[in-house]
PDB file of C-alpha atoms in Angstrom:
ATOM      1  CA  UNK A   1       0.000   0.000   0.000  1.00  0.00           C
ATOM      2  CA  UNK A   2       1.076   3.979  -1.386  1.00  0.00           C
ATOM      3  CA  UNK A   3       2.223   6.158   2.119  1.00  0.00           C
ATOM      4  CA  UNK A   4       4.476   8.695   3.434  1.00  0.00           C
ATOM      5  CA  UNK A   5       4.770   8.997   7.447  1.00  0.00           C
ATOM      6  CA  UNK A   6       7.183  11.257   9.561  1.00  0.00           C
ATOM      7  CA  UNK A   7       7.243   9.389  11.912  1.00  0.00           C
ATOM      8  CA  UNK A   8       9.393  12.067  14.346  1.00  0.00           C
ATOM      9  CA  UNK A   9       9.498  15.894  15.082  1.00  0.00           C
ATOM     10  CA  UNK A  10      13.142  16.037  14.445  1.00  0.00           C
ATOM     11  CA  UNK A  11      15.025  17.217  17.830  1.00  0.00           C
ATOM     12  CA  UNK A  12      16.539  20.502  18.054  1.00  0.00           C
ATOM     13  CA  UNK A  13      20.291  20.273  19.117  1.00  0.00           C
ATOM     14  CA  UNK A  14      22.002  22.963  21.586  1.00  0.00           C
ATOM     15  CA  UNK A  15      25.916  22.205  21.447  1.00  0.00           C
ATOM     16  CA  UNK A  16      29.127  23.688  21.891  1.00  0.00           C
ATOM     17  CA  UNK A  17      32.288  24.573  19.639  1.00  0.00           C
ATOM     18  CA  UNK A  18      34.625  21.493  18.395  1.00  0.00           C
ATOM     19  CA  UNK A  19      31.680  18.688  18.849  1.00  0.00           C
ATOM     20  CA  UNK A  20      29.849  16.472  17.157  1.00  0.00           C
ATOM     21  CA  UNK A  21      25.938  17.035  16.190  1.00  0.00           C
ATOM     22  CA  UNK A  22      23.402  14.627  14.672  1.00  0.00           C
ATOM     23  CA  UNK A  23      20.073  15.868  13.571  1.00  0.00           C
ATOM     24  CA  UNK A  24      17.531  12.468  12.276  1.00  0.00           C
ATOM     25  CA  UNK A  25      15.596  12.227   9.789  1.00  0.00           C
ATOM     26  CA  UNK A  26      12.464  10.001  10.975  1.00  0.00           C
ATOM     27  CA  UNK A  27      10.235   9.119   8.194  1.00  0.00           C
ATOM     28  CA  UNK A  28       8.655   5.823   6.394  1.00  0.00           C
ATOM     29  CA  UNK A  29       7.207   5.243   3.232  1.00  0.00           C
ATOM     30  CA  UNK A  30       6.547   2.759   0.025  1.00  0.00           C
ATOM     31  CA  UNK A  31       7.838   3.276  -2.044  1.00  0.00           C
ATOM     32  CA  UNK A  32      10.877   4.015   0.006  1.00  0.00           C
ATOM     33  CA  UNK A  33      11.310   7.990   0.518  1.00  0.00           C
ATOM     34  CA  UNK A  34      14.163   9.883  -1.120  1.00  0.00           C
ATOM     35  CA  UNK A  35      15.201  12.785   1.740  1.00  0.00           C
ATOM     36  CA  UNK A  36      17.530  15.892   1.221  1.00  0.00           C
ATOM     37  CA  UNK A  37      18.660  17.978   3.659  1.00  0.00           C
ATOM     38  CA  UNK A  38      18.289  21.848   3.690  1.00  0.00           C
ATOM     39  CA  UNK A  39      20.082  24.301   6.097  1.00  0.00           C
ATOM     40  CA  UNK A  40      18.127  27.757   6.022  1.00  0.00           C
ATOM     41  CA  UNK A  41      16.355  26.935   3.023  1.00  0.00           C
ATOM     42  CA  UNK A  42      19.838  25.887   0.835  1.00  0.00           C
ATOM     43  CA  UNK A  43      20.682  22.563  -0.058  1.00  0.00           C
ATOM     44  CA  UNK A  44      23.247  21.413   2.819  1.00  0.00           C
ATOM     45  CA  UNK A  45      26.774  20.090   0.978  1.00  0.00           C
ATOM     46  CA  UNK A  46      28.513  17.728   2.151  1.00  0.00           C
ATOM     47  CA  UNK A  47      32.226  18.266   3.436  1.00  0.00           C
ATOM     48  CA  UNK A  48      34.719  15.884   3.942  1.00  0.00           C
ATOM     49  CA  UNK A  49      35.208  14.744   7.010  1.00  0.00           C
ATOM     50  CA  UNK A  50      32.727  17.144   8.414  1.00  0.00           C
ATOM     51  CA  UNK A  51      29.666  17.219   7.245  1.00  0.00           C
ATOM     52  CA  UNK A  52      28.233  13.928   5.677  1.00  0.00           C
ATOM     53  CA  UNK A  53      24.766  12.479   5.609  1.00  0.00           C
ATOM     54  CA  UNK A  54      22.969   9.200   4.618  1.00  0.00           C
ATOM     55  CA  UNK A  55      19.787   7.013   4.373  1.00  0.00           C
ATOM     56  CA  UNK A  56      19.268   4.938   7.610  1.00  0.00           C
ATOM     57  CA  UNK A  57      16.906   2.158   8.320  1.00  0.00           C
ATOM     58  CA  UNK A  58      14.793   4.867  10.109  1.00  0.00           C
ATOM     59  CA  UNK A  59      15.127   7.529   7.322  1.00  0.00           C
ATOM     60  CA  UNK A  60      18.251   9.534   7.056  1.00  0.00           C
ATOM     61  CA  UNK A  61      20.865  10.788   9.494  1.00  0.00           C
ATOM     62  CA  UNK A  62      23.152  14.246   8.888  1.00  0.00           C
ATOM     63  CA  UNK A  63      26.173  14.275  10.994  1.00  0.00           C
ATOM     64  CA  UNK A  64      28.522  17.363  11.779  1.00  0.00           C
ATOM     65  CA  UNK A  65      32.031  17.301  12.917  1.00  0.00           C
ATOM     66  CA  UNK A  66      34.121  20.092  14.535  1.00  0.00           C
ATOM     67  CA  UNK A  67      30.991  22.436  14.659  1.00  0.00           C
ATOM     68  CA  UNK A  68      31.129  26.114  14.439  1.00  0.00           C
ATOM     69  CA  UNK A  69      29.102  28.754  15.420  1.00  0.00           C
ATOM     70  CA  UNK A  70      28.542  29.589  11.792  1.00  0.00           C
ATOM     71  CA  UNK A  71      26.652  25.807  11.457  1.00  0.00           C
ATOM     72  CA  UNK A  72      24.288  26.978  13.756  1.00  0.00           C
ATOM     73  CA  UNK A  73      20.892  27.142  11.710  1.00  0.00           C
ATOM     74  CA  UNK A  74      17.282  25.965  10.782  1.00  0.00           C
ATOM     75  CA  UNK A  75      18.000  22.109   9.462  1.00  0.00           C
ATOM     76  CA  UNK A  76      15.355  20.587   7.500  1.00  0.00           C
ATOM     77  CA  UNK A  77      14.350  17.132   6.022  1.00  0.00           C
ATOM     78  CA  UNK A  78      12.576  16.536   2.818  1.00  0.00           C
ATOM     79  CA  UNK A  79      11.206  13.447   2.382  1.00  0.00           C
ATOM     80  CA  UNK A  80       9.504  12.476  -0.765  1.00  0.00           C
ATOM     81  CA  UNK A  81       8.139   9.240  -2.709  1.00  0.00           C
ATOM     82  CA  UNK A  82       6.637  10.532  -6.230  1.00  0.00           C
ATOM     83  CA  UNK A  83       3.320  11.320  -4.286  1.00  0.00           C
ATOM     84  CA  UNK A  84       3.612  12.787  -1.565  1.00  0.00           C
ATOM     85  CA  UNK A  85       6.267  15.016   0.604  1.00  0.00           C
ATOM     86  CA  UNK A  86       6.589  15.572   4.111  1.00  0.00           C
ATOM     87  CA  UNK A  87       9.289  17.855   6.076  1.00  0.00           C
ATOM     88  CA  UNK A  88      10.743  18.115   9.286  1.00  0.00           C
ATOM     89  CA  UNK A  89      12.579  21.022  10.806  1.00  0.00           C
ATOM     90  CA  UNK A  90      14.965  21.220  14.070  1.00  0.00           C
ATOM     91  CA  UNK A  91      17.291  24.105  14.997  1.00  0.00           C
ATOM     92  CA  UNK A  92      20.902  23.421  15.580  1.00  0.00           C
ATOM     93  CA  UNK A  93      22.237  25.925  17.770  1.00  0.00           C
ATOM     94  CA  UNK A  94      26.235  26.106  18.406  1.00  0.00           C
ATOM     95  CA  UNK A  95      27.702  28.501  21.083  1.00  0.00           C
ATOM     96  CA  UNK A  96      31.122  29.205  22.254  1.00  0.00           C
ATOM     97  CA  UNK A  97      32.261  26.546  25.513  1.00  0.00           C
TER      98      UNK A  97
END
């Protein structure tokens, strides 16, 4: 049977300089949802060794290395299957130690 579910609010992340963030992607769907990731309304690129992100069981998963204060931002998840979209949007917020 045709559906789309988020299946989470995605969880807004308060963190500190130098760490590590994960923001999930929560969603379920057939046929199987493709999800990009937007940061303030721009597509979010991927950086080498710092910024990567990729479909999980659950949906998809962005991780950040080495944050900066500049990464803080709105993060959202775009989910679609042909049919039907759903989004999710959390706030990552970065501040100094």
């Amino acid at each position: 049977d045709y559906f789309l579910t988020l299946d989470e609010p995605m969880n807004n992340i308060t963190t500190t300089l130098g760490q590590t963030a994960e923001l999930h992607c929560k969603v379920s769907g057939n046929p199987p949802p493709t999800v990009r990731w937007l940061k303030n309304d721009a597509p979010v690129v991927q950086e080498p060794r710092r910024i990567s992100f990729r479909a999980t069981s659950y949906g998809s998963r962005l991780r950040i290395r080495n944050l900066d204060t500049t990464d803080t931002g709105y993060f959202q998840c775009v989910a679609t299957n042909g049919r039907k979209t759903v989004s999710t949007t959390g706030v990552l917020f970065v501040k100094f130690g």
